[in-house]
Amino acid sequence: MKAFAVRELTHPSNIQLTADLPEPTLKEGEVMVDVYAAGLNYYDILQAQGKYQIQPPLPFALGSEFAGRIAEGYPIPPGAPYKPGDRVFGMAPGCYTERVAVNIGQILRIPDNLSFEQAAGMYITWPTSYEALVGRAELKPGEFVLVTAAAGGVGMAAVQLAKGLGAKVIGAAGSQAKLDIVKKFGGADYVVDYTKKGWQQEVLKITNGKGVNVIYDPVGMITDCLKCIAWKGRAIVVGFAAGTIEKVPMNLVLLKNIAIVGIFWGGYAVREPEHMPGVYQTLLDLLTSGRVATPVVYDKIYSLETIAEGLQALENRKTWGKAIVRIREDTKQASKAKL
Ligand SMILES: NC(=O)c1ccc[n+]([C@@H]2O[C@H](COP(=O)([O-])OP(=O)(O)OC[C@H]3O[C@@H](n4cnc5c(N)ncnc54)[C@H](OP(=O)(O)O)[C@@H]3O)[C@@H](O)[C@H]2O)c1
């Protein structure tokens, strides 16, 4: 079976496509899924080089978020609400490959209005942004939210969700092209270029001098953003895309009476698994009802043969929305969705 697999730790640009990865075998509670599409993530680049906190033994296929169909000709665990051909999305380590064995607890049915490519990048990205905004920052309709790296994977989902939840959204990104995308596809009310000196003044002007109620930050620039946070605002630590774990001067937290909260979606699986189904259900309801716009996919779709190129584009900040690899064409054409 074809796979984008790591045989020795190296940068993904040095990895050749493997054609002879053995088919997975099913364990108890697992279903076999034909993979149609998978989401590219920054940590794939780290994992390929041995720099990520989770390192499978060599050799291993990269990839974690996928969408596909329940495969024909394999057993399905008793009581599982799936049949061969059903469209599902979920999480499976090593999904840059043609077929994966997945625990039924880690898949969900793809709504009819989503394509495989849209669903492939959702399983981690979307609940991260939803739980951050609603569970951690307790976002309320009418509040101002500032999203950094707003054109990126988790950032774009945060913009779309905050908008759908009735917030006033300010998307911040690093180029005019990305700002246009954030406005056009994400539906942000305002956009600011955070590479321009003094960009926080623009945010203060938009908010009539009051500042934003919520900051959603996957970059690691909370300190910069606190220049335009409102009294009693909440800042969410989502990630460190800029590569440095930020240290925030605590006097800033005190002076504006603010809260800094973290989000680690993966941690819920271990510490609070009972919380996860409700979040996924709410997300699916928001997406199927049309209250939240469907996921934004980067306009260049990669293939198993060009994954390395896709990961390099991600690393070099060239992508926007969710970068996706298409692994199989959907010949059944059941999806009515458009990218
Ligand atoms: N907490 C959680 O549970 C959770 C879950 C998923 C992801 N994350 C984290 O969230 C972060 C973003 O993930 P993502 O999937 O949205 O990534 P992404 O799609 O690659 O977007 C990251 C964006 O960050 C911006 N950026 C600013 N400075 C950068 C730098 N020095 N190098 C690279 N990018 C820089 C870039 O946008 P501009 O060009 O506009 O500046 C880039 O496009 C990652 O650190 C990831 O690990 C956290």
mmCIF file of C-alpha atoms and ligand atoms in Angstrom:
data_model
loop_
_atom_site.group_PDB
_atom_site.id
_atom_site.type_symbol
_atom_site.label_atom_id
_atom_site.label_comp_id
_atom_site.label_asym_id
_atom_site.label_seq_id
_atom_site.Cartn_x
_atom_site.Cartn_y
_atom_site.Cartn_z
ATOM 1 C CA MET A 1 0.000 0.000 0.000
ATOM 2 C CA LYS A 2 1.233 3.541 -0.839
ATOM 3 C CA ALA A 3 2.183 5.774 2.109
ATOM 4 C CA PHE A 4 4.171 8.881 2.958
ATOM 5 C CA ALA A 5 6.308 7.147 5.551
ATOM 6 C CA VAL A 6 9.335 8.062 7.635
ATOM 7 C CA ARG A 7 12.066 5.385 7.422
ATOM 8 C CA GLU A 8 14.757 7.491 9.095
ATOM 9 C CA LEU A 9 14.284 10.803 10.896
ATOM 10 C CA THR A 10 14.638 13.608 8.366
ATOM 11 C CA HIS A 11 12.949 16.709 6.953
ATOM 12 C CA PRO A 12 9.823 15.733 4.902
ATOM 13 C CA SER A 13 11.456 17.172 1.757
ATOM 14 C CA ASN A 14 13.830 14.151 1.850
ATOM 15 C CA ILE A 15 11.047 11.550 2.101
ATOM 16 C CA GLN A 16 10.178 9.395 -0.918
ATOM 17 C CA LEU A 17 6.725 7.871 -1.314
ATOM 18 C CA THR A 18 6.654 4.253 -0.125
ATOM 19 C CA ALA A 19 4.710 1.683 -2.154
ATOM 20 C CA ASP A 20 5.067 -1.327 0.130
ATOM 21 C CA LEU A 21 3.685 -0.331 3.552
ATOM 22 C CA PRO A 22 1.833 -3.397 4.895
ATOM 23 C CA GLU A 23 -1.986 -3.163 5.164
ATOM 24 C CA PRO A 24 -3.114 -2.434 8.739
ATOM 25 C CA THR A 25 -4.694 -5.211 10.760
ATOM 26 C CA LEU A 26 -7.893 -4.621 12.713
ATOM 27 C CA LYS A 27 -7.858 -4.699 16.513
ATOM 28 C CA GLU A 28 -10.931 -4.973 18.709
ATOM 29 C CA GLY A 29 -13.198 -1.928 18.370
ATOM 30 C CA GLU A 30 -11.632 -0.787 15.078
ATOM 31 C CA VAL A 31 -13.028 -0.328 11.575
ATOM 32 C CA MET A 32 -11.104 -0.270 8.314
ATOM 33 C CA VAL A 33 -11.367 3.017 6.425
ATOM 34 C CA ASP A 34 -10.336 3.802 2.839
ATOM 35 C CA VAL A 35 -8.657 7.189 3.129
ATOM 36 C CA TYR A 36 -9.867 9.787 0.581
ATOM 37 C CA ALA A 37 -8.226 12.923 1.995
ATOM 38 C CA ALA A 38 -6.022 13.983 4.911
ATOM 39 C CA GLY A 39 -5.149 17.297 6.573
ATOM 40 C CA LEU A 40 -1.568 18.587 6.642
ATOM 41 C CA ASN A 41 -0.332 19.779 10.034
ATOM 42 C CA TYR A 42 2.786 21.606 11.129
ATOM 43 C CA TYR A 43 3.633 18.884 13.632
ATOM 44 C CA ASP A 44 4.077 16.399 10.734
ATOM 45 C CA ILE A 45 7.242 18.336 9.881
ATOM 46 C CA LEU A 46 8.452 18.099 13.479
ATOM 47 C CA GLN A 47 7.538 14.416 13.811
ATOM 48 C CA ALA A 48 9.408 13.485 10.607
ATOM 49 C CA GLN A 49 12.546 14.958 12.186
ATOM 50 C CA GLY A 50 12.038 13.408 15.636
ATOM 51 C CA LYS A 51 11.262 16.816 17.179
ATOM 52 C CA TYR A 52 7.655 16.171 18.268
ATOM 53 C CA GLN A 53 6.510 14.987 21.696
ATOM 54 C CA ILE A 54 4.813 11.916 20.185
ATOM 55 C CA GLN A 55 7.223 9.750 18.153
ATOM 56 C CA PRO A 56 6.056 6.338 16.823
ATOM 57 C CA PRO A 57 8.733 3.688 16.280
ATOM 58 C CA LEU A 58 10.372 3.720 12.825
ATOM 59 C CA PRO A 59 9.219 3.202 10.142
ATOM 60 C CA PHE A 60 5.898 5.076 10.448
ATOM 61 C CA ALA A 61 3.504 6.875 8.121
ATOM 62 C CA LEU A 62 2.862 10.554 8.847
ATOM 63 C CA GLY A 63 -0.584 12.169 9.098
ATOM 64 C CA SER A 64 -3.306 12.327 11.732
ATOM 65 C CA GLU A 65 -6.579 13.888 10.478
ATOM 66 C CA PHE A 66 -8.426 12.162 7.640
ATOM 67 C CA ALA A 67 -11.723 11.648 5.820
ATOM 68 C CA GLY A 68 -12.773 8.531 3.939
ATOM 69 C CA ARG A 69 -15.247 5.689 3.559
ATOM 70 C CA ILE A 70 -15.763 2.566 5.666
ATOM 71 C CA ALA A 71 -13.956 -0.077 3.588
ATOM 72 C CA GLU A 72 -15.809 -2.991 1.960
ATOM 73 C CA GLY A 73 -14.998 -6.551 3.017
ATOM 74 C CA TYR A 74 -13.854 -6.003 6.609
ATOM 75 C CA PRO A 75 -15.736 -6.742 9.856
ATOM 76 C CA ILE A 76 -17.444 -3.847 11.648
ATOM 77 C CA PRO A 77 -17.617 -3.954 15.476
ATOM 78 C CA PRO A 78 -21.044 -5.104 16.707
ATOM 79 C CA GLY A 79 -23.332 -2.163 17.427
ATOM 80 C CA ALA A 80 -21.215 0.363 15.480
ATOM 81 C CA PRO A 81 -23.597 2.592 13.480
ATOM 82 C CA TYR A 82 -21.668 2.249 10.209
ATOM 83 C CA LYS A 83 -21.811 0.170 7.032
ATOM 84 C CA PRO A 84 -19.329 -0.183 4.179
ATOM 85 C CA GLY A 85 -19.240 2.943 2.019
ATOM 86 C CA ASP A 86 -20.306 5.361 4.785
ATOM 87 C CA ARG A 87 -18.442 8.693 4.723
ATOM 88 C CA VAL A 88 -16.526 9.390 7.920
ATOM 89 C CA PHE A 89 -13.820 11.701 9.223
ATOM 90 C CA GLY A 90 -11.572 11.300 12.205
ATOM 91 C CA MET A 91 -8.126 10.861 13.602
ATOM 92 C CA ALA A 92 -5.673 8.029 12.931
ATOM 93 C CA PRO A 93 -1.903 8.261 13.305
ATOM 94 C CA GLY A 94 -0.267 7.436 9.962
ATOM 95 C CA CYS A 95 -3.178 8.396 7.697
ATOM 96 C CA TYR A 96 -1.048 9.644 4.754
ATOM 97 C CA THR A 97 -1.771 6.269 3.262
ATOM 98 C CA GLU A 98 -4.483 4.394 1.399
ATOM 99 C CA ARG A 99 -6.180 2.550 4.269
ATOM 100 C CA VAL A 100 -6.248 2.903 8.067
ATOM 101 C CA ALA A 101 -7.658 0.898 10.980
ATOM 102 C CA VAL A 102 -9.452 3.318 13.338
ATOM 103 C CA ASN A 103 -11.160 2.934 16.672
ATOM 104 C CA ILE A 104 -14.877 3.633 16.181
ATOM 105 C CA GLY A 105 -14.629 6.200 18.977
ATOM 106 C CA GLN A 106 -12.398 8.327 16.764
ATOM 107 C CA ILE A 107 -14.613 8.696 13.723
ATOM 108 C CA LEU A 108 -17.731 10.710 12.972
ATOM 109 C CA ARG A 109 -20.104 10.799 10.034
ATOM 110 C CA ILE A 110 -19.367 13.528 7.448
ATOM 111 C CA PRO A 111 -22.306 15.917 7.014
ATOM 112 C CA ASP A 112 -23.777 15.833 3.467
ATOM 113 C CA ASN A 113 -22.824 19.455 2.820
ATOM 114 C CA LEU A 114 -19.083 18.788 3.312
ATOM 115 C CA SER A 115 -16.614 17.293 0.838
ATOM 116 C CA PHE A 116 -13.950 14.764 1.881
ATOM 117 C CA GLU A 117 -11.388 17.549 1.532
ATOM 118 C CA GLN A 118 -13.318 19.847 3.874
ATOM 119 C CA ALA A 119 -13.918 17.118 6.443
ATOM 120 C CA ALA A 120 -10.319 15.861 6.345
ATOM 121 C CA GLY A 121 -8.962 18.828 8.278
ATOM 122 C CA MET A 122 -11.677 19.105 10.900
ATOM 123 C CA TYR A 123 -11.247 16.491 13.610
ATOM 124 C CA ILE A 124 -8.590 18.372 15.608
ATOM 125 C CA THR A 125 -8.696 21.876 14.152
ATOM 126 C CA TRP A 126 -12.379 22.703 14.633
ATOM 127 C CA PRO A 127 -12.966 21.450 18.199
ATOM 128 C CA THR A 128 -9.737 23.198 19.209
ATOM 129 C CA SER A 129 -11.121 26.523 18.032
ATOM 130 C CA TYR A 130 -14.644 25.915 19.363
ATOM 131 C CA GLU A 131 -13.527 24.786 22.804
ATOM 132 C CA ALA A 132 -11.041 27.659 22.981
ATOM 133 C CA LEU A 133 -13.637 30.318 22.206
ATOM 134 C CA VAL A 134 -16.643 28.872 24.018
ATOM 135 C CA GLY A 135 -15.294 26.530 26.691
ATOM 136 C CA ARG A 136 -12.207 28.484 27.735
ATOM 137 C CA ALA A 137 -12.895 32.156 26.887
ATOM 138 C CA GLU A 138 -16.690 32.032 27.310
ATOM 139 C CA LEU A 139 -17.214 34.172 24.225
ATOM 140 C CA LYS A 140 -20.549 36.000 24.116
ATOM 141 C CA PRO A 141 -22.459 37.354 21.098
ATOM 142 C CA GLY A 142 -21.567 40.964 20.365
ATOM 143 C CA GLU A 143 -18.070 40.737 21.860
ATOM 144 C CA PHE A 144 -14.960 41.642 19.877
ATOM 145 C CA VAL A 145 -12.551 38.776 19.108
ATOM 146 C CA LEU A 146 -9.049 39.230 17.735
ATOM 147 C CA VAL A 147 -7.721 36.119 15.918
ATOM 148 C CA THR A 148 -3.999 35.997 15.070
ATOM 149 C CA ALA A 149 -2.775 33.890 12.112
ATOM 150 C CA ALA A 150 -6.393 34.240 11.039
ATOM 151 C CA ALA A 151 -5.759 32.726 7.609
ATOM 152 C CA GLY A 152 -4.143 29.578 9.065
ATOM 153 C CA GLY A 153 -5.759 26.226 9.896
ATOM 154 C CA VAL A 154 -6.987 26.813 13.448
ATOM 155 C CA GLY A 155 -7.187 30.597 12.932
ATOM 156 C CA MET A 156 -9.592 30.403 10.003
ATOM 157 C CA ALA A 157 -11.817 27.947 11.909
ATOM 158 C CA ALA A 158 -11.807 30.383 14.860
ATOM 159 C CA VAL A 159 -12.824 33.281 12.598
ATOM 160 C CA GLN A 160 -15.675 31.275 11.071
ATOM 161 C CA LEU A 161 -16.890 29.966 14.431
ATOM 162 C CA ALA A 162 -16.683 33.316 16.234
ATOM 163 C CA LYS A 163 -18.617 34.900 13.395
ATOM 164 C CA GLY A 164 -21.273 32.180 13.486
ATOM 165 C CA LEU A 165 -21.565 32.604 17.267
ATOM 166 C CA GLY A 166 -22.396 36.287 16.845
ATOM 167 C CA ALA A 167 -19.066 37.896 17.764
ATOM 168 C CA LYS A 168 -17.451 40.835 15.951
ATOM 169 C CA VAL A 169 -14.301 39.371 14.438
ATOM 170 C CA ILE A 170 -10.978 41.075 13.738
ATOM 171 C CA GLY A 171 -8.673 38.780 11.746
ATOM 172 C CA ALA A 172 -4.939 39.491 11.881
ATOM 173 C CA ALA A 173 -2.518 37.992 9.338
ATOM 174 C CA GLY A 174 0.820 38.654 7.690
ATOM 175 C CA SER A 175 0.019 39.745 4.113
ATOM 176 C CA GLN A 176 -2.664 41.569 2.160
ATOM 177 C CA ALA A 177 -3.426 38.374 0.206
ATOM 178 C CA LYS A 178 -4.115 36.499 3.457
ATOM 179 C CA LEU A 179 -6.205 39.376 4.833
ATOM 180 C CA ASP A 180 -8.349 39.252 1.698
ATOM 181 C CA ILE A 181 -8.857 35.501 2.215
ATOM 182 C CA VAL A 182 -9.814 36.028 5.882
ATOM 183 C CA LYS A 183 -12.459 38.523 4.857
ATOM 184 C CA LYS A 184 -13.733 36.696 1.782
ATOM 185 C CA PHE A 185 -13.791 33.095 3.037
ATOM 186 C CA GLY A 186 -13.716 33.527 6.811
ATOM 187 C CA GLY A 187 -16.247 36.353 6.912
ATOM 188 C CA ALA A 188 -14.198 38.494 9.335
ATOM 189 C CA ASP A 189 -15.712 41.919 9.999
ATOM 190 C CA TYR A 190 -12.307 43.642 10.067
ATOM 191 C CA VAL A 191 -8.755 42.666 9.149
ATOM 192 C CA VAL A 192 -5.374 44.041 10.243
ATOM 193 C CA ASP A 193 -1.838 43.300 9.072
ATOM 194 C CA TYR A 194 0.089 42.360 12.214
ATOM 195 C CA THR A 195 3.450 42.752 10.502
ATOM 196 C CA LYS A 196 2.898 46.539 10.454
ATOM 197 C CA LYS A 197 4.323 48.446 13.418
ATOM 198 C CA GLY A 198 1.603 49.790 15.707
ATOM 199 C CA TRP A 199 -1.141 47.523 14.298
ATOM 200 C CA GLN A 200 -2.724 47.453 17.751
ATOM 201 C CA GLN A 201 -3.743 51.117 17.265
ATOM 202 C CA GLU A 202 -5.889 49.981 14.350
ATOM 203 C CA VAL A 203 -7.590 47.423 16.608
ATOM 204 C CA LEU A 204 -8.191 50.076 19.267
ATOM 205 C CA LYS A 205 -9.737 52.348 16.621
ATOM 206 C CA ILE A 206 -12.069 49.558 15.452
ATOM 207 C CA THR A 207 -13.189 48.918 19.037
ATOM 208 C CA ASN A 208 -13.723 52.622 19.849
ATOM 209 C CA GLY A 209 -10.668 52.644 22.070
ATOM 210 C CA LYS A 210 -11.949 49.843 24.315
ATOM 211 C CA GLY A 211 -9.938 46.911 22.953
ATOM 212 C CA VAL A 212 -11.012 43.352 22.201
ATOM 213 C CA ASN A 213 -12.781 41.107 24.703
ATOM 214 C CA VAL A 214 -11.144 37.902 23.489
ATOM 215 C CA ILE A 215 -7.760 37.164 21.919
ATOM 216 C CA TYR A 216 -7.305 33.833 20.106
ATOM 217 C CA ASP A 217 -3.578 33.318 19.530
ATOM 218 C CA PRO A 218 -1.966 30.327 17.742
ATOM 219 C CA VAL A 219 1.244 32.296 17.010
ATOM 220 C CA GLY A 220 2.756 33.024 20.444
ATOM 221 C CA MET A 221 2.206 36.800 20.435
ATOM 222 C CA ILE A 222 -0.014 37.316 23.467
ATOM 223 C CA THR A 223 2.208 40.092 24.869
ATOM 224 C CA ASP A 224 1.862 42.112 21.646
ATOM 225 C CA CYS A 225 -1.883 41.537 21.594
ATOM 226 C CA LEU A 226 -2.367 42.690 25.200
ATOM 227 C CA LYS A 227 -1.753 46.241 23.954
ATOM 228 C CA CYS A 228 -5.269 46.113 22.550
ATOM 229 C CA ILE A 229 -7.190 43.926 25.012
ATOM 230 C CA ALA A 230 -10.223 45.296 26.859
ATOM 231 C CA TRP A 231 -10.648 45.554 30.626
ATOM 232 C CA LYS A 232 -11.528 42.045 31.886
ATOM 233 C CA GLY A 233 -10.562 40.552 28.509
ATOM 234 C CA ARG A 234 -9.609 36.885 28.012
ATOM 235 C CA ALA A 235 -6.550 35.792 26.024
ATOM 236 C CA ILE A 236 -6.344 32.196 24.754
ATOM 237 C CA VAL A 237 -2.970 30.482 24.308
ATOM 238 C CA VAL A 238 -3.511 28.154 21.317
ATOM 239 C CA GLY A 239 -0.029 27.547 19.978
ATOM 240 C CA PHE A 240 3.414 28.854 19.137
ATOM 241 C CA ALA A 241 3.560 28.887 15.326
ATOM 242 C CA ALA A 242 6.323 31.513 15.524
ATOM 243 C CA GLY A 243 8.517 28.858 17.117
ATOM 244 C CA THR A 244 9.130 30.329 20.586
ATOM 245 C CA ILE A 245 7.291 29.580 23.797
ATOM 246 C CA GLU A 246 6.267 33.034 24.880
ATOM 247 C CA LYS A 247 6.875 34.534 28.325
ATOM 248 C CA VAL A 248 4.249 37.125 29.281
ATOM 249 C CA PRO A 249 4.961 39.929 31.819
ATOM 250 C CA MET A 250 2.449 39.258 34.568
ATOM 251 C CA ASN A 251 1.969 42.929 35.442
ATOM 252 C CA LEU A 252 -0.010 43.243 32.196
ATOM 253 C CA VAL A 253 -2.401 40.560 33.419
ATOM 254 C CA LEU A 254 -2.952 42.423 36.669
ATOM 255 C CA LEU A 255 -3.286 45.939 35.258
ATOM 256 C CA LYS A 256 -6.132 45.152 32.876
ATOM 257 C CA ASN A 257 -7.858 42.610 35.092
ATOM 258 C CA ILE A 258 -7.535 40.004 32.371
ATOM 259 C CA ALA A 259 -7.425 36.204 32.227
ATOM 260 C CA ILE A 260 -4.991 34.139 30.165
ATOM 261 C CA VAL A 261 -6.293 30.649 29.450
ATOM 262 C CA GLY A 262 -4.837 27.715 27.538
ATOM 263 C CA ILE A 263 -6.396 25.175 25.197
ATOM 264 C CA PHE A 264 -5.006 21.709 24.506
ATOM 265 C CA TRP A 265 -7.724 19.814 22.688
ATOM 266 C CA GLY A 266 -5.724 16.576 22.643
ATOM 267 C CA GLY A 267 -5.637 16.670 26.443
ATOM 268 C CA TYR A 268 -9.405 16.161 26.666
ATOM 269 C CA ALA A 269 -9.049 12.616 25.326
ATOM 270 C CA VAL A 270 -7.089 11.706 28.447
ATOM 271 C CA ARG A 271 -8.500 14.020 31.127
ATOM 272 C CA GLU A 272 -12.094 14.719 30.145
ATOM 273 C CA PRO A 273 -13.210 12.384 27.341
ATOM 274 C CA GLU A 274 -16.862 12.736 28.340
ATOM 275 C CA HIS A 275 -16.710 16.401 27.259
ATOM 276 C CA MET A 276 -15.732 15.659 23.645
ATOM 277 C CA PRO A 277 -18.908 14.188 22.047
ATOM 278 C CA GLY A 278 -20.947 17.279 22.964
ATOM 279 C CA VAL A 279 -18.391 19.571 21.326
ATOM 280 C CA TYR A 280 -18.365 17.490 18.121
ATOM 281 C CA GLN A 281 -22.178 17.356 18.057
ATOM 282 C CA THR A 282 -22.432 21.146 18.469
ATOM 283 C CA LEU A 283 -19.914 21.648 15.662
ATOM 284 C CA LEU A 284 -21.804 19.333 13.339
ATOM 285 C CA ASP A 285 -25.066 21.122 14.182
ATOM 286 C CA LEU A 286 -23.487 24.523 13.495
ATOM 287 C CA LEU A 287 -22.135 23.298 10.152
ATOM 288 C CA THR A 288 -25.243 21.457 8.942
ATOM 289 C CA SER A 289 -27.599 24.270 9.943
ATOM 290 C CA GLY A 290 -25.506 26.741 7.960
ATOM 291 C CA ARG A 291 -24.975 28.914 11.045
ATOM 292 C CA VAL A 292 -21.245 28.516 10.507
ATOM 293 C CA ALA A 293 -19.685 28.540 7.032
ATOM 294 C CA THR A 294 -18.133 25.249 5.877
ATOM 295 C CA PRO A 295 -14.353 24.686 6.286
ATOM 296 C CA VAL A 296 -11.994 26.597 4.032
ATOM 297 C CA VAL A 297 -9.544 24.472 2.039
ATOM 298 C CA TYR A 298 -6.305 25.828 0.526
ATOM 299 C CA ASP A 299 -6.798 26.041 -3.234
ATOM 300 C CA LYS A 300 -3.882 23.782 -4.126
ATOM 301 C CA ILE A 301 -4.842 20.193 -3.263
ATOM 302 C CA TYR A 302 -1.797 17.926 -2.830
ATOM 303 C CA SER A 303 -1.472 14.214 -3.606
ATOM 304 C CA LEU A 304 0.501 11.429 -1.916
ATOM 305 C CA GLU A 305 3.196 12.160 -4.502
ATOM 306 C CA THR A 306 3.339 15.900 -3.646
ATOM 307 C CA ILE A 307 2.845 15.857 0.158
ATOM 308 C CA ALA A 308 6.418 17.003 0.761
ATOM 309 C CA GLU A 309 5.721 20.084 -1.370
ATOM 310 C CA GLY A 310 2.566 20.746 0.673
ATOM 311 C CA LEU A 311 4.390 20.457 3.988
ATOM 312 C CA GLN A 312 7.053 22.834 2.715
ATOM 313 C CA ALA A 313 4.389 25.339 1.662
ATOM 314 C CA LEU A 314 2.924 25.063 5.175
ATOM 315 C CA GLU A 315 6.328 25.537 6.756
ATOM 316 C CA ASN A 316 6.994 28.604 4.592
ATOM 317 C CA ARG A 317 3.648 30.255 5.485
ATOM 318 C CA LYS A 318 2.386 29.947 1.919
ATOM 319 C CA THR A 319 -0.866 28.103 2.668
ATOM 320 C CA TRP A 320 -4.163 29.434 4.021
ATOM 321 C CA GLY A 321 -7.192 27.627 5.420
ATOM 322 C CA LYS A 322 -6.517 23.928 5.749
ATOM 323 C CA ALA A 323 -3.923 22.399 3.416
ATOM 324 C CA ILE A 324 -5.179 19.005 2.231
ATOM 325 C CA VAL A 325 -3.853 15.949 0.431
ATOM 326 C CA ARG A 326 -6.300 14.014 -1.767
ATOM 327 C CA ILE A 327 -5.507 10.318 -1.609
ATOM 328 C CA ARG A 328 -8.409 8.828 -3.610
ATOM 329 C CA GLU A 329 -10.872 10.329 -6.085
ATOM 330 C CA ASP A 330 -14.489 10.107 -4.977
ATOM 331 C CA THR A 331 -15.850 8.108 -7.862
ATOM 332 C CA LYS A 332 -19.174 7.620 -6.066
ATOM 333 C CA GLN A 333 -19.603 11.415 -6.130
ATOM 334 C CA ALA A 334 -21.900 11.260 -3.115
ATOM 335 C CA SER A 335 -20.689 14.610 -1.867
ATOM 336 C CA LYS A 336 -22.728 17.546 -3.074
ATOM 337 C CA ALA A 337 -20.258 19.907 -1.499
ATOM 338 C CA LYS A 338 -18.074 22.290 -3.404
ATOM 339 C CA LEU A 339 -14.622 23.317 -2.146
HETATM 340 N N1 LIG B 1 -3.834 23.921 21.360
HETATM 341 C C1 LIG B 1 -4.251 22.979 20.554
HETATM 342 O O1 LIG B 1 -4.970 22.053 20.970
HETATM 343 C C2 LIG B 1 -3.841 23.055 19.114
HETATM 344 C C3 LIG B 1 -4.500 22.311 18.131
HETATM 345 C C4 LIG B 1 -4.095 22.463 16.802
HETATM 346 C C5 LIG B 1 -3.039 23.322 16.467
HETATM 347 N N2 LIG B 1 -2.398 23.999 17.475
HETATM 348 C C6 LIG B 1 -1.250 24.896 17.188
HETATM 349 O O2 LIG B 1 -1.702 26.067 16.529
HETATM 350 C C7 LIG B 1 -0.634 26.595 15.743
HETATM 351 C C8 LIG B 1 -1.149 26.925 14.346
HETATM 352 O O3 LIG B 1 -1.552 25.735 13.715
HETATM 353 P P1 LIG B 1 -2.223 25.784 12.256
HETATM 354 O O4 LIG B 1 -2.605 24.397 11.923
HETATM 355 O O5 LIG B 1 -3.250 26.855 12.187
HETATM 356 O O6 LIG B 1 -0.962 26.228 11.379
HETATM 357 P P2 LIG B 1 -0.904 26.918 9.957
HETATM 358 O O7 LIG B 1 -2.116 26.658 9.149
HETATM 359 O O8 LIG B 1 0.414 26.537 9.406
HETATM 360 O O9 LIG B 1 -0.899 28.482 10.297
HETATM 361 C C9 LIG B 1 0.118 29.045 11.050
HETATM 362 C C10 LIG B 1 0.252 30.522 10.685
HETATM 363 O O10 LIG B 1 0.982 31.172 11.729
HETATM 364 C C11 LIG B 1 1.509 32.366 11.215
HETATM 365 N N3 LIG B 1 2.881 32.581 11.656
HETATM 366 C C12 LIG B 1 3.311 33.670 12.328
HETATM 367 N N4 LIG B 1 4.613 33.599 12.559
HETATM 368 C C13 LIG B 1 5.051 32.450 12.020
HETATM 369 C C14 LIG B 1 6.326 31.835 11.922
HETATM 370 N N5 LIG B 1 7.428 32.422 12.428
HETATM 371 N N6 LIG B 1 6.419 30.659 11.288
HETATM 372 C C15 LIG B 1 5.330 30.054 10.781
HETATM 373 N N7 LIG B 1 4.089 30.601 10.837
HETATM 374 C C16 LIG B 1 3.942 31.789 11.448
HETATM 375 C C17 LIG B 1 1.456 32.258 9.683
HETATM 376 O O11 LIG B 1 0.442 33.132 9.221
HETATM 377 P P3 LIG B 1 0.844 34.603 8.664
HETATM 378 O O12 LIG B 1 1.659 34.369 7.442
HETATM 379 O O13 LIG B 1 -0.459 35.257 8.426
HETATM 380 O O14 LIG B 1 1.632 35.268 9.764
HETATM 381 C C18 LIG B 1 1.060 30.798 9.451
HETATM 382 O O15 LIG B 1 0.344 30.644 8.249
HETATM 383 C C19 LIG B 1 0.476 25.549 15.745
HETATM 384 O O16 LIG B 1 1.477 25.954 16.660
HETATM 385 C C20 LIG B 1 -0.218 24.292 16.234
HETATM 386 O O17 LIG B 1 0.658 23.411 16.892
HETATM 387 C C21 LIG B 1 -2.781 23.896 18.768
#
